JSON list of C-alpha atoms in Angstrom, two decimals:
[
{"chain": "A", "resi": 1, "resn": "MET", "atom": "CA", "xyz": [0.00, 0.00, 0.00]},
{"chain": "A", "resi": 2, "resn": "LYS", "atom": "CA", "xyz": [1.38, 3.40, -0.98]},
{"chain": "A", "resi": 3, "resn": "SER", "atom": "CA", "xyz": [1.43, 6.29, 1.39]},
{"chain": "A", "resi": 4, "resn": "ALA", "atom": "CA", "xyz": [-0.38, 9.51, 0.54]},
{"chain": "A", "resi": 5, "resn": "ASP", "atom": "CA", "xyz": [2.93, 11.26, -0.18]},
{"chain": "A", "resi": 6, "resn": "ASP", "atom": "CA", "xyz": [4.03, 8.54, -2.61]},
{"chain": "A", "resi": 7, "resn": "ALA", "atom": "CA", "xyz": [0.68, 8.61, -4.39]},
{"chain": "A", "resi": 8, "resn": "ALA", "atom": "CA", "xyz": [0.76, 12.39, -4.65]},
{"chain": "A", "resi": 9, "resn": "MET", "atom": "CA", "xyz": [4.31, 12.35, -6.00]},
{"chain": "A", "resi": 10, "resn": "THR", "atom": "CA", "xyz": [3.41, 9.69, -8.58]},
{"chain": "A", "resi": 11, "resn": "ALA", "atom": "CA", "xyz": [0.37, 11.68, -9.73]},
{"chain": "A", "resi": 12, "resn": "TYR", "atom": "CA", "xyz": [2.47, 14.83, -9.85]},
{"chain": "A", "resi": 13, "resn": "LEU", "atom": "CA", "xyz": [5.19, 13.22, -11.94]},
{"chain": "A", "resi": 14, "resn": "THR", "atom": "CA", "xyz": [2.75, 11.61, -14.39]},
{"chain": "A", "resi": 15, "resn": "ASN", "atom": "CA", "xyz": [0.57, 14.70, -14.86]},
{"chain": "A", "resi": 16, "resn": "PHE", "atom": "CA", "xyz": [3.32, 17.28, -15.19]},
{"chain": "A", "resi": 17, "resn": "LYS", "atom": "CA", "xyz": [5.87, 15.25, -17.11]},
{"chain": "A", "resi": 18, "resn": "GLU", "atom": "CA", "xyz": [5.63, 17.52, -20.16]},
{"chain": "A", "resi": 19, "resn": "PHE", "atom": "CA", "xyz": [6.98, 20.49, -18.20]},
{"chain": "A", "resi": 20, "resn": "GLN", "atom": "CA", "xyz": [10.76, 20.27, -18.17]},
{"chain": "A", "resi": 21, "resn": "TYR", "atom": "CA", "xyz": [12.22, 21.89, -15.08]},
{"chain": "A", "resi": 22, "resn": "THR", "atom": "CA", "xyz": [14.70, 21.21, -12.34]},
{"chain": "A", "resi": 23, "resn": "THR", "atom": "CA", "xyz": [14.71, 22.07, -8.69]},
{"chain": "A", "resi": 24, "resn": "ARG", "atom": "CA", "xyz": [17.88, 23.04, -6.89]},
{"chain": "A", "resi": 25, "resn": "ASP", "atom": "CA", "xyz": [19.06, 25.12, -3.96]},
{"chain": "A", "resi": 26, "resn": "LYS", "atom": "CA", "xyz": [20.52, 28.57, -4.49]},
{"chain": "A", "resi": 27, "resn": "THR", "atom": "CA", "xyz": [24.27, 28.82, -4.40]},
{"chain": "A", "resi": 28, "resn": "PHE", "atom": "CA", "xyz": [26.01, 31.06, -1.88]},
{"chain": "A", "resi": 29, "resn": "VAL", "atom": "CA", "xyz": [26.64, 33.75, -4.49]},
{"chain": "A", "resi": 30, "resn": "GLU", "atom": "CA", "xyz": [23.00, 33.67, -5.65]},
{"chain": "A", "resi": 31, "resn": "LYS", "atom": "CA", "xyz": [21.81, 34.09, -2.06]},
{"chain": "A", "resi": 32, "resn": "ILE", "atom": "CA", "xyz": [24.09, 37.09, -1.47]},
{"chain": "A", "resi": 33, "resn": "LEU", "atom": "CA", "xyz": [23.40, 38.81, -4.78]},
{"chain": "A", "resi": 34, "resn": "GLY", "atom": "CA", "xyz": [19.72, 37.86, -4.93]},
{"chain": "A", "resi": 35, "resn": "ALA", "atom": "CA", "xyz": [20.22, 36.53, -8.45]},
{"chain": "A", "resi": 36, "resn": "THR", "atom": "CA", "xyz": [17.38, 34.99, -10.40]},
{"chain": "A", "resi": 37, "resn": "PRO", "atom": "CA", "xyz": [17.65, 31.37, -11.52]},
{"chain": "A", "resi": 38, "resn": "ASP", "atom": "CA", "xyz": [19.19, 30.46, -14.87]},
{"chain": "A", "resi": 39, "resn": "VAL", "atom": "CA", "xyz": [16.34, 29.75, -17.30]},
{"chain": "A", "resi": 40, "resn": "TYR", "atom": "CA", "xyz": [18.38, 28.83, -20.39]},
{"chain": "A", "resi": 41, "resn": "HIS", "atom": "CA", "xyz": [18.29, 25.10, -19.65]},
{"chain": "A", "resi": 42, "resn": "GLY", "atom": "CA", "xyz": [14.65, 24.95, -18.62]},
{"chain": "A", "resi": 43, "resn": "SER", "atom": "CA", "xyz": [12.95, 26.55, -15.67]},
{"chain": "A", "resi": 44, "resn": "VAL", "atom": "CA", "xyz": [14.80, 26.35, -12.39]},
{"chain": "A", "resi": 45, "resn": "PHE", "atom": "CA", "xyz": [12.94, 26.89, -9.16]},
{"chain": "A", "resi": 46, "resn": "PRO", "atom": "CA", "xyz": [15.20, 27.42, -6.14]},
{"chain": "A", "resi": 47, "resn": "ASN", "atom": "CA", "xyz": [14.08, 25.30, -3.24]},
{"chain": "A", "resi": 48, "resn": "ASP", "atom": "CA", "xyz": [14.70, 27.33, -0.08]},
{"chain": "A", "resi": 49, "resn": "ARG", "atom": "CA", "xyz": [12.83, 25.72, 2.80]},
{"chain": "A", "resi": 50, "resn": "ARG", "atom": "CA", "xyz": [13.43, 28.66, 5.15]},
{"chain": "A", "resi": 51, "resn": "SER", "atom": "CA", "xyz": [12.36, 31.47, 2.79]},
{"chain": "A", "resi": 52, "resn": "PHE", "atom": "CA", "xyz": [8.98, 31.96, 4.46]},
{"chain": "A", "resi": 53, "resn": "GLY", "atom": "CA", "xyz": [10.64, 32.14, 7.87]},
{"chain": "A", "resi": 54, "resn": "HIS", "atom": "CA", "xyz": [12.29, 35.42, 6.89]},
{"chain": "A", "resi": 55, "resn": "ALA", "atom": "CA", "xyz": [8.87, 37.04, 6.57]},
{"chain": "A", "resi": 56, "resn": "MET", "atom": "CA", "xyz": [7.98, 36.25, 10.18]},
{"chain": "A", "resi": 57, "resn": "LEU", "atom": "CA", "xyz": [9.78, 36.86, 13.45]},
{"chain": "A", "resi": 58, "resn": "ARG", "atom": "CA", "xyz": [10.44, 33.14, 13.84]},
{"chain": "A", "resi": 59, "resn": "GLY", "atom": "CA", "xyz": [13.73, 32.64, 15.60]},
{"chain": "A", "resi": 60, "resn": "ILE", "atom": "CA", "xyz": [14.65, 36.23, 16.47]},
{"chain": "A", "resi": 61, "resn": "GLU", "atom": "CA", "xyz": [12.29, 36.78, 19.41]},
{"chain": "A", "resi": 62, "resn": "PRO", "atom": "CA", "xyz": [15.03, 36.16, 22.02]},
{"chain": "A", "resi": 63, "resn": "GLY", "atom": "CA", "xyz": [17.28, 38.70, 20.31]},
{"chain": "A", "resi": 64, "resn": "ILE", "atom": "CA", "xyz": [14.50, 41.30, 20.29]},
{"chain": "A", "resi": 65, "resn": "LEU", "atom": "CA", "xyz": [13.78, 40.60, 23.98]},
{"chain": "A", "resi": 66, "resn": "ILE", "atom": "CA", "xyz": [17.46, 41.07, 24.89]},
{"chain": "A", "resi": 67, "resn": "CYS", "atom": "CA", "xyz": [17.56, 44.28, 22.83]},
{"chain": "A", "resi": 68, "resn": "TYR", "atom": "CA", "xyz": [14.48, 45.60, 24.65]},
{"chain": "A", "resi": 69, "resn": "ALA", "atom": "CA", "xyz": [16.05, 44.72, 28.01]},
{"chain": "A", "resi": 70, "resn": "LEU", "atom": "CA", "xyz": [19.28, 46.54, 27.12]},
{"chain": "A", "resi": 71, "resn": "ILE", "atom": "CA", "xyz": [17.38, 49.60, 25.92]},
{"chain": "A", "resi": 72, "resn": "PHE", "atom": "CA", "xyz": [15.32, 49.56, 29.13]},
{"chain": "A", "resi": 73, "resn": "VAL", "atom": "CA", "xyz": [18.46, 49.40, 31.28]},
{"chain": "A", "resi": 74, "resn": "CYS", "atom": "CA", "xyz": [20.14, 52.20, 29.33]},
{"chain": "A", "resi": 75, "resn": "ALA", "atom": "CA", "xyz": [17.01, 54.37, 29.47]},
{"chain": "A", "resi": 76, "resn": "ASP", "atom": "CA", "xyz": [16.65, 53.66, 33.20]},
{"chain": "A", "resi": 77, "resn": "ILE", "atom": "CA", "xyz": [20.24, 54.77, 33.80]},
{"chain": "A", "resi": 78, "resn": "ALA", "atom": "CA", "xyz": [19.79, 57.86, 31.63]},
{"chain": "A", "resi": 79, "resn": "PHE", "atom": "CA", "xyz": [16.39, 59.00, 32.95]},
{"chain": "A", "resi": 80, "resn": "ASP", "atom": "CA", "xyz": [16.56, 57.44, 36.45]},
{"chain": "A", "resi": 81, "resn": "SER", "atom": "CA", "xyz": [12.86, 56.70, 36.11]},
{"chain": "A", "resi": 82, "resn": "VAL", "atom": "CA", "xyz": [11.18, 53.36, 35.48]},
{"chain": "A", "resi": 83, "resn": "PRO", "atom": "CA", "xyz": [7.99, 54.80, 33.89]},
{"chain": "A", "resi": 84, "resn": "ALA", "atom": "CA", "xyz": [10.07, 56.90, 31.47]},
{"chain": "A", "resi": 85, "resn": "SER", "atom": "CA", "xyz": [12.09, 53.82, 30.54]},
{"chain": "A", "resi": 86, "resn": "ALA", "atom": "CA", "xyz": [8.89, 51.85, 29.98]},
{"chain": "A", "resi": 87, "resn": "LEU", "atom": "CA", "xyz": [7.61, 54.67, 27.77]},
{"chain": "A", "resi": 88, "resn": "VAL", "atom": "CA", "xyz": [10.82, 54.53, 25.72]},
{"chain": "A", "resi": 89, "resn": "ILE", "atom": "CA", "xyz": [10.38, 50.77, 25.27]},
{"chain": "A", "resi": 90, "resn": "CYS", "atom": "CA", "xyz": [6.75, 51.25, 24.18]},
{"chain": "A", "resi": 91, "resn": "ALA", "atom": "CA", "xyz": [7.85, 53.86, 21.63]},
{"chain": "A", "resi": 92, "resn": "MET", "atom": "CA", "xyz": [10.60, 51.56, 20.34]},
{"chain": "A", "resi": 93, "resn": "ASP", "atom": "CA", "xyz": [8.14, 48.67, 20.05]},
{"chain": "A", "resi": 94, "resn": "ALA", "atom": "CA", "xyz": [5.64, 50.83, 18.16]},
{"chain": "A", "resi": 95, "resn": "ALA", "atom": "CA", "xyz": [8.39, 51.94, 15.77]},
{"chain": "A", "resi": 96, "resn": "LEU", "atom": "CA", "xyz": [9.53, 48.33, 15.22]},
{"chain": "A", "resi": 97, "resn": "VAL", "atom": "CA", "xyz": [5.97, 47.15, 14.54]},
{"chain": "A", "resi": 98, "resn": "PHE", "atom": "CA", "xyz": [5.42, 50.03, 12.09]},
{"chain": "A", "resi": 99, "resn": "VAL", "atom": "CA", "xyz": [8.64, 49.28, 10.21]},
{"chain": "A", "resi": 100, "resn": "ARG", "atom": "CA", "xyz": [7.91, 45.52, 10.02]},
{"chain": "A", "resi": 101, "resn": "THR", "atom": "CA", "xyz": [4.35, 46.19, 8.81]},
{"chain": "A", "resi": 102, "resn": "HIS", "atom": "CA", "xyz": [5.42, 48.76, 6.23]},
{"chain": "A", "resi": 103, "resn": "PHE", "atom": "CA", "xyz": [8.22, 46.69, 4.71]},
{"chain": "A", "resi": 104, "resn": "GLY", "atom": "CA", "xyz": [6.18, 43.48, 4.99]},
{"chain": "A", "resi": 105, "resn": "GLU", "atom": "CA", "xyz": [3.31, 45.00, 3.01]},
{"chain": "A", "resi": 106, "resn": "ARG", "atom": "CA", "xyz": [5.79, 46.42, 0.51]},
{"chain": "A", "resi": 107, "resn": "ASN", "atom": "CA", "xyz": [7.47, 43.04, 0.09]},
{"chain": "A", "resi": 108, "resn": "LEU", "atom": "CA", "xyz": [4.12, 41.28, -0.27]},
{"chain": "A", "resi": 109, "resn": "SER", "atom": "CA", "xyz": [2.89, 43.75, -2.87]},
{"chain": "A", "resi": 110, "resn": "ILE", "atom": "CA", "xyz": [6.10, 43.37, -4.88]},
{"chain": "A", "resi": 111, "resn": "LYS", "atom": "CA", "xyz": [5.98, 39.57, -4.77]},
{"chain": "A", "resi": 112, "resn": "MET", "atom": "CA", "xyz": [2.28, 39.43, -5.67]},
{"chain": "A", "resi": 113, "resn": "LEU", "atom": "CA", "xyz": [2.59, 42.12, -8.37]},
{"chain": "A", "resi": 114, "resn": "LEU", "atom": "CA", "xyz": [-0.26, 43.97, -6.70]},
{"chain": "A", "resi": 115, "resn": "ASP", "atom": "CA", "xyz": [-0.46, 47.58, -5.63]},
{"chain": "A", "resi": 116, "resn": "TRP", "atom": "CA", "xyz": [-0.12, 48.04, -1.85]},
{"chain": "A", "resi": 117, "resn": "LYS", "atom": "CA", "xyz": [-3.45, 49.92, -1.77]},
{"chain": "A", "resi": 118, "resn": "PHE", "atom": "CA", "xyz": [-5.31, 46.70, -2.52]},
{"chain": "A", "resi": 119, "resn": "LEU", "atom": "CA", "xyz": [-3.93, 44.85, 0.50]},
{"chain": "A", "resi": 120, "resn": "ILE", "atom": "CA", "xyz": [-6.40, 44.45, 3.34]}
]
């Protein structure tokens, strides 16, 4: 008995056999330069399993928390007031959320070839 993955792969290979393409990972130079795949020898689709992770905060939350703690300590030393330091952290968080939202919407509109005004 075949598993669902094997059956799906078999159906995929039989139905899309006429499309000639290869799948490969991007090389180090392509990742740095952001180069597009070479399409002279058929379509090449880079297979980067972590590409969607760059759009989310997955994995950098501890770094952001440490950064917030350091900013809080520095603001507390500078202002000698805990509420003022908390206000600085709230302002920094609001700025970070605004920047992530702005550039995330911009990136999404570029990748979808859709104007940013149409995003909900």
